[in-house]
JSON list of C-alpha atoms in Angstrom, two decimals:
[
{"chain": "A", "resi": 1, "resn": "MET", "atom": "CA", "xyz": [12.48, -18.31, 5.80]},
{"chain": "A", "resi": 2, "resn": "ASP", "atom": "CA", "xyz": [13.82, -14.76, 5.80]},
{"chain": "A", "resi": 3, "resn": "VAL", "atom": "CA", "xyz": [12.20, -13.05, 8.78]},
{"chain": "A", "resi": 4, "resn": "VAL", "atom": "CA", "xyz": [13.50, -9.59, 7.90]},
{"chain": "A", "resi": 5, "resn": "ARG", "atom": "CA", "xyz": [12.12, -9.87, 4.37]},
{"chain": "A", "resi": 6, "resn": "GLU", "atom": "CA", "xyz": [8.70, -10.96, 5.69]},
{"chain": "A", "resi": 7, "resn": "PHE", "atom": "CA", "xyz": [8.67, -8.02, 8.10]},
{"chain": "A", "resi": 8, "resn": "ALA", "atom": "CA", "xyz": [9.64, -5.61, 5.30]},
{"chain": "A", "resi": 9, "resn": "ASN", "atom": "CA", "xyz": [6.84, -6.99, 3.09]},
{"chain": "A", "resi": 10, "resn": "GLY", "atom": "CA", "xyz": [4.37, -6.41, 5.92]},
{"chain": "A", "resi": 11, "resn": "ALA", "atom": "CA", "xyz": [5.67, -2.86, 6.28]},
{"chain": "A", "resi": 12, "resn": "LEU", "atom": "CA", "xyz": [5.22, -2.37, 2.54]},
{"chain": "A", "resi": 13, "resn": "ARG", "atom": "CA", "xyz": [1.56, -3.43, 2.73]},
{"chain": "A", "resi": 14, "resn": "LEU", "atom": "CA", "xyz": [0.96, -1.08, 5.66]},
{"chain": "A", "resi": 15, "resn": "ARG", "atom": "CA", "xyz": [2.59, 1.82, 3.85]},
{"chain": "A", "resi": 16, "resn": "VAL", "atom": "CA", "xyz": [0.41, 1.25, 0.78]},
{"chain": "A", "resi": 17, "resn": "LEU", "atom": "CA", "xyz": [-2.70, 1.20, 2.98]},
{"chain": "A", "resi": 18, "resn": "ARG", "atom": "CA", "xyz": [-1.58, 4.35, 4.80]},
{"chain": "A", "resi": 19, "resn": "TYR", "atom": "CA", "xyz": [-0.81, 6.30, 1.62]},
{"chain": "A", "resi": 20, "resn": "ALA", "atom": "CA", "xyz": [-4.13, 5.25, 0.08]},
{"chain": "A", "resi": 21, "resn": "ALA", "atom": "CA", "xyz": [-5.95, 6.22, 3.29]},
{"chain": "A", "resi": 22, "resn": "ASN", "atom": "CA", "xyz": [-4.73, 9.81, 2.95]},
{"chain": "A", "resi": 23, "resn": "GLU", "atom": "CA", "xyz": [-5.53, 10.28, -0.75]},
{"chain": "A", "resi": 24, "resn": "GLU", "atom": "CA", "xyz": [-6.10, 8.41, -3.99]},
{"chain": "A", "resi": 25, "resn": "VAL", "atom": "CA", "xyz": [-2.82, 6.95, -5.24]},
{"chain": "A", "resi": 26, "resn": "HIS", "atom": "CA", "xyz": [-1.64, 5.29, -8.42]},
{"chain": "A", "resi": 27, "resn": "GLY", "atom": "CA", "xyz": [1.11, 2.80, -9.12]},
{"chain": "A", "resi": 28, "resn": "ALA", "atom": "CA", "xyz": [3.77, 5.14, -10.48]},
{"chain": "A", "resi": 29, "resn": "TRP", "atom": "CA", "xyz": [3.39, 7.51, -7.52]},
{"chain": "A", "resi": 30, "resn": "LEU", "atom": "CA", "xyz": [3.52, 4.59, -5.08]},
{"chain": "A", "resi": 31, "resn": "THR", "atom": "CA", "xyz": [6.67, 3.24, -6.71]},
{"chain": "A", "resi": 32, "resn": "GLU", "atom": "CA", "xyz": [8.43, 6.60, -6.30]},
{"chain": "A", "resi": 33, "resn": "GLU", "atom": "CA", "xyz": [7.19, 7.19, -2.75]},
{"chain": "A", "resi": 34, "resn": "LEU", "atom": "CA", "xyz": [8.11, 3.69, -1.60]},
{"chain": "A", "resi": 35, "resn": "ALA", "atom": "CA", "xyz": [11.59, 4.06, -3.13]},
{"chain": "A", "resi": 36, "resn": "LEU", "atom": "CA", "xyz": [12.10, 7.12, -0.93]},
{"chain": "A", "resi": 37, "resn": "ARG", "atom": "CA", "xyz": [11.40, 4.84, 2.06]},
{"chain": "A", "resi": 38, "resn": "GLY", "atom": "CA", "xyz": [13.88, 2.18, 0.95]},
{"chain": "A", "resi": 39, "resn": "HIS", "atom": "CA", "xyz": [11.45, -0.21, -0.77]},
{"chain": "A", "resi": 40, "resn": "ARG", "atom": "CA", "xyz": [12.64, -1.28, -4.21]},
{"chain": "A", "resi": 41, "resn": "VAL", "atom": "CA", "xyz": [9.35, -2.23, -5.81]},
{"chain": "A", "resi": 42, "resn": "SER", "atom": "CA", "xyz": [9.01, -3.25, -9.43]},
{"chain": "A", "resi": 43, "resn": "PRO", "atom": "CA", "xyz": [5.68, -3.05, -11.27]},
{"chain": "A", "resi": 44, "resn": "GLY", "atom": "CA", "xyz": [5.69, -6.86, -11.27]},
{"chain": "A", "resi": 45, "resn": "MET", "atom": "CA", "xyz": [5.65, -6.77, -7.48]},
{"chain": "A", "resi": 46, "resn": "LEU", "atom": "CA", "xyz": [3.52, -3.69, -6.83]},
{"chain": "A", "resi": 47, "resn": "TYR", "atom": "CA", "xyz": [0.51, -4.38, -9.06]},
{"chain": "A", "resi": 48, "resn": "PRO", "atom": "CA", "xyz": [-0.09, -7.92, -7.79]},
{"chain": "A", "resi": 49, "resn": "LEU", "atom": "CA", "xyz": [0.14, -6.51, -4.24]},
{"chain": "A", "resi": 50, "resn": "LEU", "atom": "CA", "xyz": [-2.44, -3.83, -5.07]},
{"chain": "A", "resi": 51, "resn": "HIS", "atom": "CA", "xyz": [-4.72, -6.47, -6.60]},
{"chain": "A", "resi": 52, "resn": "ARG", "atom": "CA", "xyz": [-4.39, -8.73, -3.53]},
{"chain": "A", "resi": 53, "resn": "LEU", "atom": "CA", "xyz": [-5.22, -5.83, -1.21]},
{"chain": "A", "resi": 54, "resn": "GLN", "atom": "CA", "xyz": [-8.21, -5.01, -3.39]},
{"chain": "A", "resi": 55, "resn": "GLU", "atom": "CA", "xyz": [-9.38, -8.64, -3.46]},
{"chain": "A", "resi": 56, "resn": "ALA", "atom": "CA", "xyz": [-9.10, -8.70, 0.35]},
{"chain": "A", "resi": 57, "resn": "GLY", "atom": "CA", "xyz": [-11.42, -5.68, 0.51]},
{"chain": "A", "resi": 58, "resn": "LEU", "atom": "CA", "xyz": [-8.73, -3.37, 1.88]},
{"chain": "A", "resi": 59, "resn": "LEU", "atom": "CA", "xyz": [-8.45, -1.17, -1.24]},
{"chain": "A", "resi": 60, "resn": "LYS", "atom": "CA", "xyz": [-10.90, -0.01, -3.86]},
{"chain": "A", "resi": 61, "resn": "SER", "atom": "CA", "xyz": [-10.00, 1.44, -7.23]},
{"chain": "A", "resi": 62, "resn": "ARG", "atom": "CA", "xyz": [-11.37, 3.46, -10.07]},
{"chain": "A", "resi": 63, "resn": "ILE", "atom": "CA", "xyz": [-10.08, 4.11, -13.56]},
{"chain": "A", "resi": 64, "resn": "GLU", "atom": "CA", "xyz": [-9.51, 7.64, -14.79]},
{"chain": "A", "resi": 65, "resn": "VAL", "atom": "CA", "xyz": [-8.42, 8.74, -18.26]},
{"chain": "A", "resi": 66, "resn": "VAL", "atom": "CA", "xyz": [-5.54, 11.22, -18.14]},
{"chain": "A", "resi": 67, "resn": "ASP", "atom": "CA", "xyz": [-4.09, 12.53, -21.40]},
{"chain": "A", "resi": 68, "resn": "GLY", "atom": "CA", "xyz": [-5.66, 9.60, -23.23]},
{"chain": "A", "resi": 69, "resn": "ARG", "atom": "CA", "xyz": [-4.17, 7.03, -20.83]},
{"chain": "A", "resi": 70, "resn": "ARG", "atom": "CA", "xyz": [-6.06, 4.93, -18.34]},
{"chain": "A", "resi": 71, "resn": "VAL", "atom": "CA", "xyz": [-4.83, 5.40, -14.78]},
{"chain": "A", "resi": 72, "resn": "ARG", "atom": "CA", "xyz": [-6.09, 3.21, -11.96]},
{"chain": "A", "resi": 73, "resn": "ARG", "atom": "CA", "xyz": [-6.36, 5.10, -8.68]},
{"chain": "A", "resi": 74, "resn": "TYR", "atom": "CA", "xyz": [-6.54, 3.29, -5.36]},
{"chain": "A", "resi": 75, "resn": "ARG", "atom": "CA", "xyz": [-8.11, 4.29, -2.06]},
{"chain": "A", "resi": 76, "resn": "THR", "atom": "CA", "xyz": [-8.27, 2.46, 1.27]},
{"chain": "A", "resi": 77, "resn": "THR", "atom": "CA", "xyz": [-11.72, 1.09, 2.10]},
{"chain": "A", "resi": 78, "resn": "LYS", "atom": "CA", "xyz": [-13.43, 1.42, 5.47]},
{"chain": "A", "resi": 79, "resn": "ARG", "atom": "CA", "xyz": [-12.29, -2.14, 6.25]},
{"chain": "A", "resi": 80, "resn": "GLY", "atom": "CA", "xyz": [-8.76, -1.26, 5.12]},
{"chain": "A", "resi": 81, "resn": "LYS", "atom": "CA", "xyz": [-8.70, 1.72, 7.49]},
{"chain": "A", "resi": 82, "resn": "LYS", "atom": "CA", "xyz": [-9.80, -0.54, 10.36]},
{"chain": "A", "resi": 83, "resn": "VAL", "atom": "CA", "xyz": [-7.07, -3.04, 9.54]},
{"chain": "A", "resi": 84, "resn": "LEU", "atom": "CA", "xyz": [-4.54, -0.20, 9.33]},
{"chain": "A", "resi": 85, "resn": "THR", "atom": "CA", "xyz": [-5.61, 1.11, 12.75]},
{"chain": "A", "resi": 86, "resn": "ASP", "atom": "CA", "xyz": [-5.39, -2.38, 14.27]},
{"chain": "A", "resi": 87, "resn": "CYS", "atom": "CA", "xyz": [-1.95, -2.95, 12.73]},
{"chain": "A", "resi": 88, "resn": "LYS", "atom": "CA", "xyz": [-0.70, 0.39, 14.06]},
{"chain": "A", "resi": 89, "resn": "ALA", "atom": "CA", "xyz": [-1.70, -0.68, 17.57]},
{"chain": "A", "resi": 90, "resn": "VAL", "atom": "CA", "xyz": [0.14, -3.98, 17.20]},
{"chain": "A", "resi": 91, "resn": "LEU", "atom": "CA", "xyz": [3.16, -2.18, 15.78]},
{"chain": "A", "resi": 92, "resn": "ALA", "atom": "CA", "xyz": [3.21, 0.29, 18.69]},
{"chain": "A", "resi": 93, "resn": "GLU", "atom": "CA", "xyz": [3.11, -2.61, 21.16]},
{"chain": "A", "resi": 94, "resn": "LEU", "atom": "CA", "xyz": [5.91, -4.34, 19.29]},
{"chain": "A", "resi": 95, "resn": "ALA", "atom": "CA", "xyz": [8.06, -1.21, 19.18]},
{"chain": "A", "resi": 96, "resn": "ALA", "atom": "CA", "xyz": [7.60, -0.67, 22.93]},
{"chain": "A", "resi": 97, "resn": "ASP", "atom": "CA", "xyz": [8.39, -4.32, 23.63]},
{"chain": "A", "resi": 98, "resn": "VAL", "atom": "CA", "xyz": [11.46, -4.53, 21.40]},
{"chain": "A", "resi": 99, "resn": "ALA", "atom": "CA", "xyz": [12.98, -1.12, 22.22]}
]
């Protein structure tokens, strides 16, 4: 078990929820934004993550047609925002404890 990798994956999920809480996001934008934060995320990793978060009721999505292409946009649900808030509290406790 790689503890650092598990922690990084948790951070990735939280970042996706946070970005989608601020505005609607789509996969290509998320890939670029996450890369700026040090997450190397392939479409084969990102889209299953988005689907899992949606299945868990943390994200919702809608399809929009842009220049003849279908683009799925994601937004954090009310439940997702609650989970994000709860995780931030746990993270703050952890940071204070570890620092």
